[in-house]
Tab-separated table of C-alpha atoms in Angstrom:
chain	number	residue	atom	x	y	z
A	165	MET	CA	-26.954	-68.064	-4.914
A	166	LYS	CA	-30.318	-66.911	-3.561
A	167	LEU	CA	-30.051	-69.585	-0.888
A	168	LEU	CA	-26.630	-68.291	0.141
A	169	LEU	CA	-27.946	-64.723	0.332
A	170	SER	CA	-30.925	-65.806	2.432
A	171	LEU	CA	-28.620	-67.724	4.751
A	172	ALA	CA	-26.345	-64.698	5.124
A	173	VAL	CA	-29.310	-62.467	5.970
A	174	ALA	CA	-30.576	-64.992	8.520
A	175	ILE	CA	-27.151	-65.148	10.192
A	176	LEU	CA	-27.002	-61.371	10.226
A	177	LEU	CA	-30.404	-61.050	11.843
A	178	SER	CA	-29.481	-63.553	14.519
A	179	SER	CA	-26.297	-61.645	15.342
A	180	VAL	CA	-27.820	-58.154	15.469
A	181	SER	CA	-30.081	-57.255	18.352
A	182	ASN	CA	-33.620	-56.165	17.681
A	183	GLN	CA	-32.911	-52.954	19.492
A	184	SER	CA	-30.439	-51.774	16.850
A	185	PHE	CA	-33.069	-52.030	14.142
A	186	ALA	CA	-35.718	-50.403	16.323
A	187	GLN	CA	-33.802	-47.149	16.364
A	188	ALA	CA	-34.477	-44.558	13.694
A	189	THR	CA	-30.788	-43.719	13.679
A	190	PRO	CA	-28.417	-46.502	14.812
A	191	PRO	CA	-25.414	-46.001	17.077
A	192	GLY	CA	-22.585	-44.214	15.305
A	193	VAL	CA	-24.925	-42.442	12.855
A	194	ALA	CA	-25.913	-39.008	14.096
A	195	PRO	CA	-27.548	-36.037	12.390
A	196	PRO	CA	-25.229	-33.155	11.470
A	197	PRO	CA	-24.358	-30.796	14.354
A	198	GLY	CA	-26.903	-28.037	14.734
A	199	SER	CA	-29.804	-30.068	13.319
A	200	THR	CA	-33.163	-29.450	14.966
A	201	PRO	CA	-36.071	-31.877	15.402
A	202	SER	CA	-39.218	-30.814	13.595
A	203	THR	CA	-42.826	-31.921	13.714
A	204	SER	CA	-43.264	-30.814	10.086
A	205	CYS	CA	-40.327	-32.942	8.877
A	206	ARG	CA	-41.228	-36.571	9.437
A	207	SER	CA	-38.669	-39.293	9.878
A	208	ALA	CA	-38.559	-41.992	7.207
A	209	ARG	CA	-37.130	-44.473	9.752
A	210	VAL	CA	-34.588	-45.514	7.159
A	211	PHE	CA	-32.702	-47.978	9.324
A	212	GLU	CA	-35.851	-49.688	10.594
A	213	ARG	CA	-36.759	-50.592	7.011
A	214	ILE	CA	-33.477	-52.121	5.907
A	215	MET	CA	-34.610	-55.744	6.065
A	216	SER	CA	-38.260	-55.252	5.117
A	217	ASP	CA	-38.319	-52.533	2.456
A	218	ILE	CA	-35.101	-52.970	0.461
A	219	CYS	CA	-35.402	-55.184	-2.598
A	220	TRP	CA	-32.621	-57.644	-1.765
A	221	ASP	CA	-33.459	-59.790	-4.790
A	222	CYS	CA	-32.606	-56.759	-6.936
A	223	ILE	CA	-28.848	-57.217	-6.441
A	224	PHE	CA	-29.099	-60.137	-8.885
A	225	PRO	CA	-27.736	-61.179	-11.229
A	226	ILE	CA	-24.319	-61.470	-9.600
A	227	LYS	CA	-21.629	-61.933	-12.229
A	228	VAL	CA	-18.501	-63.832	-11.164
A	229	ALA	CA	-15.691	-64.761	-13.551
A	230	GLY	CA	-17.831	-63.816	-16.528
A	231	GLN	CA	-20.776	-66.009	-15.474
A	232	ALA	CA	-24.083	-64.555	-14.294
A	233	PHE	CA	-25.883	-66.177	-11.375
A	234	GLY	CA	-29.484	-65.515	-10.453
A	235	PRO	CA	-32.361	-63.761	-12.216
A	236	GLY	CA	-32.332	-60.190	-13.404
A	237	GLU	CA	-30.903	-58.185	-16.273
A	238	LEU	CA	-27.261	-57.389	-16.944
A	239	PRO	CA	-26.586	-53.800	-18.027
A	240	ASP	CA	-25.139	-53.171	-21.456
A	241	GLY	CA	-21.474	-52.301	-21.082
A	242	ALA	CA	-20.707	-54.465	-18.054
A	243	VAL	CA	-17.387	-56.360	-17.949
A	244	THR	CA	-17.528	-59.636	-19.865
A	245	SER	CA	-14.040	-61.048	-19.192
A	246	ALA	CA	-13.500	-63.703	-16.511
A	247	PHE	CA	-10.079	-62.631	-15.217
A	248	CYS	CA	-8.406	-59.363	-14.336
A	249	MET	CA	-5.008	-58.099	-13.180
A	250	CYS	CA	-5.151	-54.702	-11.502
A	251	ASN	CA	-1.969	-55.077	-9.415
A	252	PRO	CA	0.528	-57.091	-11.458
A	253	PRO	CA	1.612	-59.788	-11.001
A	254	PHE	CA	-1.406	-60.673	-8.853
A	255	PRO	CA	-4.329	-62.034	-10.929
A	256	GLY	CA	-7.952	-61.910	-9.962
A	257	ILE	CA	-11.449	-62.779	-11.102
A	258	THR	CA	-14.045	-60.246	-12.152
A	259	MET	CA	-17.214	-59.612	-10.208
A	260	GLY	CA	-20.204	-57.378	-10.761
A	261	ALA	CA	-23.655	-56.868	-9.250
A	262	TRP	CA	-26.358	-54.297	-8.556
A	263	PHE	CA	-25.416	-52.765	-5.213
A	264	PRO	CA	-27.710	-50.401	-3.252
A	265	VAL	CA	-25.287	-47.544	-2.592
A	266	ARG	CA	-27.128	-44.204	-2.499
A	267	ILE	CA	-30.296	-42.561	-1.199
A	268	VAL	CA	-31.785	-39.490	-2.837
A	269	GLU	CA	-34.479	-37.663	-0.895
A	270	ALA	CA	-36.671	-35.056	-2.599
A	271	VAL	CA	-38.266	-32.605	-0.178
A	272	LYS	CA	-40.654	-29.657	-0.441
A	273	MET	CA	-39.396	-27.817	2.648
A	274	PRO	CA	-35.773	-26.675	2.300
A	275	GLY	CA	-33.524	-28.319	4.864
A	276	CYS	CA	-35.959	-31.065	5.815
A	277	SER	CA	-34.278	-34.476	5.890
A	278	PRO	CA	-36.611	-37.461	6.376
A	279	THR	CA	-33.525	-39.704	6.404
A	280	PHE	CA	-32.336	-38.018	9.608
A	281	GLY	CA	-35.816	-36.921	10.698
A	282	VAL	CA	-34.582	-33.380	11.405
A	283	ASN	CA	-34.107	-30.000	9.758
A	284	LEU	CA	-30.542	-29.679	8.515
A	285	PRO	CA	-28.581	-26.618	9.730
A	286	LEU	CA	-28.410	-24.923	6.330
A	287	GLY	CA	-29.578	-21.439	7.330
A	288	ALA	CA	-32.921	-19.688	7.279
A	289	ASP	CA	-35.562	-21.022	4.880
A	290	THR	CA	-35.861	-17.579	3.288
A	291	GLU	CA	-32.192	-17.728	2.287
A	292	LEU	CA	-32.530	-21.060	0.500
A	293	GLY	CA	-34.011	-21.709	-2.911
A	294	GLY	CA	-37.448	-23.240	-2.492
A	295	TYR	CA	-40.872	-23.806	-3.944
A	296	SER	CA	-42.580	-20.593	-5.061
A	297	GLY	CA	-46.323	-20.382	-5.451
A	298	ASP	CA	-45.807	-17.725	-8.146
A	299	SER	CA	-43.819	-20.084	-10.360
A	300	ASP	CA	-45.919	-23.235	-10.205
A	301	LYS	CA	-47.311	-22.597	-13.686
A	302	VAL	CA	-45.457	-21.856	-16.912
A	303	GLY	CA	-48.030	-21.234	-19.612
A	304	PHE	CA	-50.436	-24.153	-19.326
A	305	GLN	CA	-47.903	-26.446	-17.669
A	306	ASP	CA	-47.969	-27.221	-13.969
A	307	ARG	CA	-44.512	-27.201	-12.412
A	308	ASP	CA	-43.202	-29.136	-9.435
A	309	PHE	CA	-40.112	-28.152	-7.452
A	310	ARG	CA	-38.236	-29.920	-4.681
A	311	HIS	CA	-34.774	-29.838	-3.189
A	312	THR	CA	-32.785	-33.055	-3.112
A	313	HIS	CA	-30.211	-34.549	-0.746
A	314	TYR	CA	-27.687	-37.199	-1.762
A	315	PHE	CA	-26.560	-39.813	0.779
A	316	SER	CA	-23.939	-42.510	0.699
A	317	PHE	CA	-25.854	-45.618	1.770
A	318	PRO	CA	-23.806	-48.769	0.982
A	319	VAL	CA	-26.132	-50.909	3.045
A	320	GLY	CA	-24.669	-54.217	1.837
A	321	GLU	CA	-21.229	-53.229	3.067
A	322	MET	CA	-22.591	-51.766	6.306
A	323	LEU	CA	-24.319	-55.053	7.105
A	324	GLY	CA	-21.336	-57.138	6.046
A	325	LEU	CA	-23.258	-58.936	3.291
A	326	VAL	CA	-21.000	-57.789	0.441
A	327	ALA	CA	-17.518	-56.321	0.304
A	328	GLY	CA	-14.778	-55.423	-2.114
A	329	CYS	CA	-16.607	-53.466	-4.820
A	330	ASN	CA	-17.600	-50.192	-3.190
A	331	PRO	CA	-14.926	-47.727	-2.012
A	332	LEU	CA	-17.381	-46.014	0.364
A	333	SER	CA	-18.583	-48.281	3.154
A	334	SER	CA	-20.186	-45.787	5.534
A	335	PHE	CA	-23.398	-43.793	5.733
A	336	ASP	CA	-22.889	-40.091	5.021
A	337	LEU	CA	-24.560	-36.976	3.643
A	338	LEU	CA	-22.710	-36.071	0.437
A	339	TYR	CA	-24.628	-33.306	-1.337
A	340	VAL	CA	-27.503	-30.888	-0.709
A	341	THR	CA	-29.040	-28.758	-3.453
A	342	GLU	CA	-30.083	-25.954	-1.094
A	343	LEU	CA	-26.459	-24.801	-1.336
A	344	ILE	CA	-26.323	-25.118	-5.139
A	345	PRO	CA	-27.733	-21.948	-6.815
A	346	THR	CA	-28.210	-23.632	-10.204
A	347	TRP	CA	-30.713	-26.134	-8.772
A	348	SER	CA	-33.401	-23.505	-8.226
A	349	ASP	CA	-32.651	-21.243	-11.202
A	350	ASP	CA	-33.144	-22.514	-14.761
A	351	MET	CA	-31.312	-19.577	-16.336
A	352	LEU	CA	-28.284	-19.939	-14.073
A	353	SER	CA	-28.234	-23.659	-14.810
A	354	PHE	CA	-28.146	-22.830	-18.530
A	355	PHE	CA	-24.937	-20.829	-18.148
A	356	VAL	CA	-23.294	-23.688	-16.223
A	357	ASN	CA	-24.574	-26.322	-18.679
A	358	PRO	CA	-24.764	-24.510	-22.033
A	359	GLU	CA	-25.511	-27.762	-23.889
A	360	THR	CA	-29.046	-27.301	-22.564
A	361	ALA	CA	-29.700	-25.135	-25.628
A	362	LEU	CA	-29.190	-28.157	-27.892
A	363	PHE	CA	-32.099	-30.012	-26.291
A	364	ALA	CA	-34.574	-27.174	-25.803
A	365	ASN	CA	-36.231	-27.730	-29.174
A	366	PRO	CA	-39.026	-29.928	-30.547
A	367	ALA	CA	-36.674	-32.228	-32.486
A	368	ALA	CA	-34.683	-33.187	-29.394
A	369	LEU	CA	-37.862	-33.703	-27.397
A	370	MET	CA	-39.385	-35.844	-30.141
A	371	ALA	CA	-36.300	-38.057	-30.105
A	372	CYS	CA	-37.056	-38.878	-26.486
A	373	THR	CA	-40.286	-40.584	-27.513
A	374	ALA	CA	-38.223	-43.583	-28.653
A	375	GLU	CA	-36.914	-44.113	-25.130
A	376	ALA	CA	-40.331	-43.344	-23.677
A	377	VAL	CA	-41.604	-46.372	-25.599
A	378	THR	CA	-38.712	-48.811	-25.145
A	379	THR	CA	-37.898	-47.982	-21.523
A	380	GLY	CA	-41.011	-46.244	-20.275
A	381	VAL	CA	-43.577	-48.682	-21.669
A	382	ALA	CA	-41.651	-51.881	-22.413
A	383	GLY	CA	-39.264	-51.668	-19.457
A	384	GLN	CA	-36.149	-52.183	-21.558
A	385	GLN	CA	-32.751	-50.655	-20.810
A	386	PRO	CA	-32.399	-46.908	-21.456
A	387	LEU	CA	-30.894	-45.757	-24.743
A	388	GLU	CA	-27.439	-44.409	-23.921
A	389	ALA	CA	-27.278	-42.485	-27.220
A	390	LEU	CA	-30.195	-40.322	-26.025
A	391	PHE	CA	-28.242	-39.097	-23.010
A	392	TRP	CA	-30.479	-36.058	-22.509
A	393	CYS	CA	-33.652	-38.159	-22.199
A	394	ALA	CA	-35.233	-39.763	-19.154
A	395	GLY	CA	-37.725	-42.080	-20.807
A	396	SER	CA	-41.352	-41.444	-19.908
A	397	TRP	CA	-40.357	-39.038	-17.104
A	398	GLY	CA	-39.202	-36.253	-19.435
A	399	THR	CA	-35.697	-34.889	-20.016
A	400	LEU	CA	-32.596	-34.515	-17.857
A	401	TYR	CA	-32.257	-30.865	-18.937
A	402	PRO	CA	-32.334	-28.347	-17.442
A	403	MET	CA	-30.558	-29.920	-14.466
A	404	THR	CA	-32.745	-28.216	-11.896
A	405	GLY	CA	-35.359	-29.211	-9.354
A	406	SER	CA	-38.212	-27.765	-11.421
A	407	VAL	CA	-40.009	-30.365	-13.540
A	408	THR	CA	-43.242	-30.527	-15.482
A	409	HIS	CA	-45.798	-32.044	-13.112
A	410	GLN	CA	-46.887	-35.445	-14.399
A	411	GLY	CA	-49.670	-35.941	-11.853
A	412	SER	CA	-47.546	-38.547	-10.058
A	413	PRO	CA	-45.142	-37.537	-7.250
A	414	PRO	CA	-43.247	-40.855	-7.555
A	415	ALA	CA	-42.448	-40.052	-11.208
A	416	ASP	CA	-41.738	-36.356	-10.523
A	417	THR	CA	-39.328	-37.081	-7.682
A	418	SER	CA	-37.697	-39.917	-9.638
A	419	LEU	CA	-36.899	-37.436	-12.414
A	420	MET	CA	-35.464	-35.030	-9.839
A	421	ALA	CA	-33.270	-37.822	-8.464
A	422	ALA	CA	-32.092	-38.702	-11.991
A	423	ARG	CA	-31.299	-35.029	-12.696
A	424	LEU	CA	-29.293	-34.822	-9.488
A	425	ILE	CA	-27.192	-37.859	-10.432
A	426	ALA	CA	-26.773	-36.458	-13.956
A	427	GLN	CA	-25.584	-33.150	-12.474
A	428	LEU	CA	-23.038	-34.951	-10.295
A	429	HIS	CA	-21.690	-36.772	-13.353
A	430	ARG	CA	-21.644	-33.545	-15.349
A	431	TRP	CA	-19.479	-31.916	-12.673
A	432	GLY	CA	-17.184	-34.933	-12.245
A	433	LEU	CA	-18.527	-35.782	-8.790
A	434	ALA	CA	-19.887	-39.197	-9.779
A	435	ARG	CA	-18.095	-41.842	-11.784
A	436	LYS	CA	-18.782	-44.734	-14.101
A	437	THR	CA	-18.379	-47.941	-12.116
A	438	MET	CA	-19.113	-50.482	-14.845
A	439	GLY	CA	-16.983	-51.576	-17.770
A	440	ASN	CA	-13.685	-51.434	-15.856
A	441	SER	CA	-12.842	-54.027	-13.209
A	442	CYS	CA	-9.799	-52.105	-11.974
A	443	GLY	CA	-11.473	-48.843	-11.026
A	444	SER	CA	-14.027	-46.228	-11.953
A	445	ASP	CA	-13.866	-43.782	-14.846
A	446	LEU	CA	-15.074	-40.237	-15.306
A	447	ALA	CA	-18.335	-40.032	-17.235
A	448	PHE	CA	-19.578	-36.482	-17.791
A	449	MET	CA	-22.855	-37.716	-19.247
A	450	LEU	CA	-25.129	-39.885	-17.127
A	451	PRO	CA	-24.538	-43.613	-17.828
A	452	LYS	CA	-28.208	-44.479	-17.445
A	453	ASN	CA	-27.722	-48.243	-17.781
A	454	GLN	CA	-25.495	-48.180	-14.709
A	455	TYR	CA	-28.372	-47.249	-12.403
A	456	ARG	CA	-31.643	-48.699	-11.259
A	457	MET	CA	-33.972	-47.042	-8.746
A	458	GLN	CA	-36.379	-48.153	-6.061
A	459	GLN	CA	-38.837	-45.951	-4.211
A	460	TYR	CA	-37.972	-46.434	-0.551
A	461	TRP	CA	-40.381	-44.074	1.258
A	462	PRO	CA	-43.226	-43.326	1.904
A	463	LEU	CA	-44.212	-46.646	0.307
A	464	ALA	CA	-41.498	-49.049	-0.784
A	465	THR	CA	-41.755	-50.712	-4.172
A	466	ALA	CA	-39.861	-53.712	-2.790
A	467	LEU	CA	-42.930	-55.030	-0.968
A	468	MET	CA	-44.259	-58.162	-2.617
A	469	PRO	CA	-47.832	-58.535	-3.903
A	470	GLY	CA	-50.420	-60.051	-1.637
A	471	PRO	CA	-52.012	-59.163	1.685
A	472	ALA	CA	-49.733	-57.666	4.285
A	473	PRO	CA	-49.099	-59.879	7.302
A	474	SER	CA	-50.892	-59.009	10.511
A	475	MET	CA	-48.627	-57.002	12.797
A	476	GLY	CA	-50.838	-57.349	15.864
A	477	GLY	CA	-52.477	-54.575	17.850
A	478	PRO	CA	-55.547	-52.499	17.001
A	479	GLY	CA	-56.290	-52.112	13.363
A	480	ALA	CA	-54.275	-55.160	12.281
A	481	GLY	CA	-55.651	-57.568	9.756
A	482	PRO	CA	-57.702	-57.245	6.591
A	483	GLY	CA	-60.492	-55.191	8.116
A	484	PRO	CA	-60.498	-51.431	8.458
A	485	GLY	CA	-58.421	-50.235	11.382
A	486	PRO	CA	-58.009	-46.925	13.151
A	487	GLY	CA	-55.271	-44.486	12.322
A	488	PRO	CA	-54.037	-42.996	9.049
A	489	GLY	CA	-52.737	-45.057	6.199
A	490	PRO	CA	-53.295	-45.707	2.510
A	491	GLY	CA	-56.233	-48.014	2.374
A	492	PRO	CA	-57.877	-50.336	4.889
A	493	GLY	CA	-56.138	-52.485	7.437
A	494	GLY	CA	-52.603	-52.425	8.719
A	495	ASN	CA	-51.017	-51.561	11.997
A	496	PRO	CA	-50.069	-47.902	12.370
A	497	THR	CA	-46.703	-48.926	13.819
A	498	GLY	CA	-45.517	-51.610	11.393
A	499	PRO	CA	-43.161	-51.169	8.406
A	500	GLY	CA	-44.324	-49.934	5.030
A	501	THR	CA	-46.150	-46.585	5.231
A	502	PRO	CA	-45.045	-43.007	5.956
A	503	ASP	CA	-45.188	-43.517	9.728
A	504	GLY	CA	-44.214	-47.165	9.563
A	505	ALA	CA	-47.688	-48.623	9.000
A	506	GLY	CA	-48.288	-51.905	7.254
A	507	GLN	CA	-50.094	-51.701	3.968
A	508	PRO	CA	-52.635	-53.837	2.154
A	509	GLY	CA	-51.820	-56.126	-0.735
A	510	GLN	CA	-50.031	-54.611	-3.729
A	511	PRO	CA	-50.969	-55.146	-7.372
A	512	GLU	CA	-48.916	-57.481	-9.494
A	513	GLY	CA	-45.600	-55.979	-10.567
A	514	ALA	CA	-45.367	-53.726	-7.507
A	515	SER	CA	-42.097	-55.186	-6.276
A	516	GLY	CA	-38.514	-54.592	-7.345
A	517	ASN	CA	-36.630	-51.675	-8.815
A	518	HIS	CA	-36.717	-50.045	-12.238
A	519	TRP	CA	-34.671	-48.324	-14.918
A	520	ILE	CA	-34.306	-44.563	-15.157
A	521	GLY	CA	-37.263	-43.401	-17.258
A	522	GLU	CA	-39.433	-46.475	-16.735
A	523	SER	CA	-43.081	-45.475	-16.473
A	524	ASP	CA	-44.456	-45.353	-12.950
A	525	PHE	CA	-47.487	-47.249	-14.249
A	526	ARG	CA	-45.171	-50.267	-14.224
A	527	TRP	CA	-43.885	-49.785	-10.682
A	528	GLY	CA	-45.227	-46.925	-8.612
A	529	VAL	CA	-48.338	-45.005	-9.626
A	530	HIS	CA	-50.080	-46.715	-6.692
A	531	LYS	CA	-47.243	-45.678	-4.340
A	532	ASN	CA	-48.496	-42.105	-4.017
A	533	VAL	CA	-49.679	-41.131	-0.534
A	534	PRO	CA	-51.994	-38.083	-0.579
A	535	GLY	CA	-50.630	-35.351	1.642
A	536	THR	CA	-47.053	-36.677	1.512
A	537	GLU	CA	-44.644	-34.307	-0.229
A	538	ASP	CA	-41.270	-35.898	0.569
A	539	TYR	CA	-39.971	-39.021	-1.191
A	540	LEU	CA	-36.873	-41.200	-0.808
A	541	HIS	CA	-35.390	-43.211	-3.657
A	542	LEU	CA	-32.808	-45.959	-3.198
A	543	ILE	CA	-30.198	-46.020	-5.953
A	544	PHE	CA	-28.829	-49.349	-7.164
A	545	ARG	CA	-25.567	-49.040	-9.089
A	546	TRP	CA	-23.830	-51.714	-11.136
A	547	ASN	CA	-20.246	-52.096	-9.920
A	548	ASP	CA	-17.592	-54.077	-11.738
A	549	CYS	CA	-14.536	-54.962	-9.670
A	550	CYS	CA	-11.602	-57.332	-9.453
A	551	LEU	CA	-11.247	-59.843	-6.614
A	552	GLU	CA	-7.579	-60.743	-6.274
A	553	LEU	CA	-6.803	-64.421	-5.820
């Protein structure tokens, strides 16, 4: 199966011109009307990184007719039957896999979109909820706040590598928290989600230590019974952009991304796509086992261990080179760093994606770039579907 995927990618690369991947935004994908370029809002060059920075091995295992092919872990609750019949009398076979379908960007400056590389036309910054220097400490706890943007990014379908399991097959901006008052106000969020009161106590927080050990430390699947917990990252409540600073922006922004997805489920705007081959179901509590996450920018966790290949030009190779970048070496124009620079070798275990709540010491504590405040996370979602014969 890996061989077939590699062959499909090779055919795709041979059929797509290099120019299309060299563009920050490909033809047919344009920023929203009224967007303005900004020197303070850097572009993540999302479409340049599709082949190099997405963990394509992470779609495995692929489950067809009840049989799993390839390495990887199946989520608890996935369809186990081999056959399905969604449109009688036409039978089909079941299929399921981890599909990269969403991007969540967490940004310090309201309206900034690294995915588009522009400021979104959402109004004046002073009219949008944002980071406040007066509220960065609560007692002895440091707080971190960012706005988040939710994109449809079914890259497998867009490239023609997979089809049939994802109803959305186009790139689109779906949700921005600058327009959601509850995201920047804990008290307002409480009135919208009153169950928050059930988890704002020591007993509920202590219960989360079980998931912090099993998922955060051991890397096992999240505990669905503890639906208010997010492993070693903290809790999913309150569903706001203000989190207790953990000293690691990758972990902080991952928790914000998880809270955003949990909020969408809570409001019926996201659905459960596993466990039913004939469609998706409403799930008002976050089905944590359905999702896996990968940091996509500024440093992608999909990059394999080992020294980065030389990209040519000044600064390439293992020696120190001119220009900014995390660590020595690398070309300031290659893929992998905030401005597209190549990066040095990664420690073992730096590749792949991870469960919600899995400790960043297992996947991303080394993916923090000093001075970078905006982060993009690629969301893998398990989809079960029925392929009619």
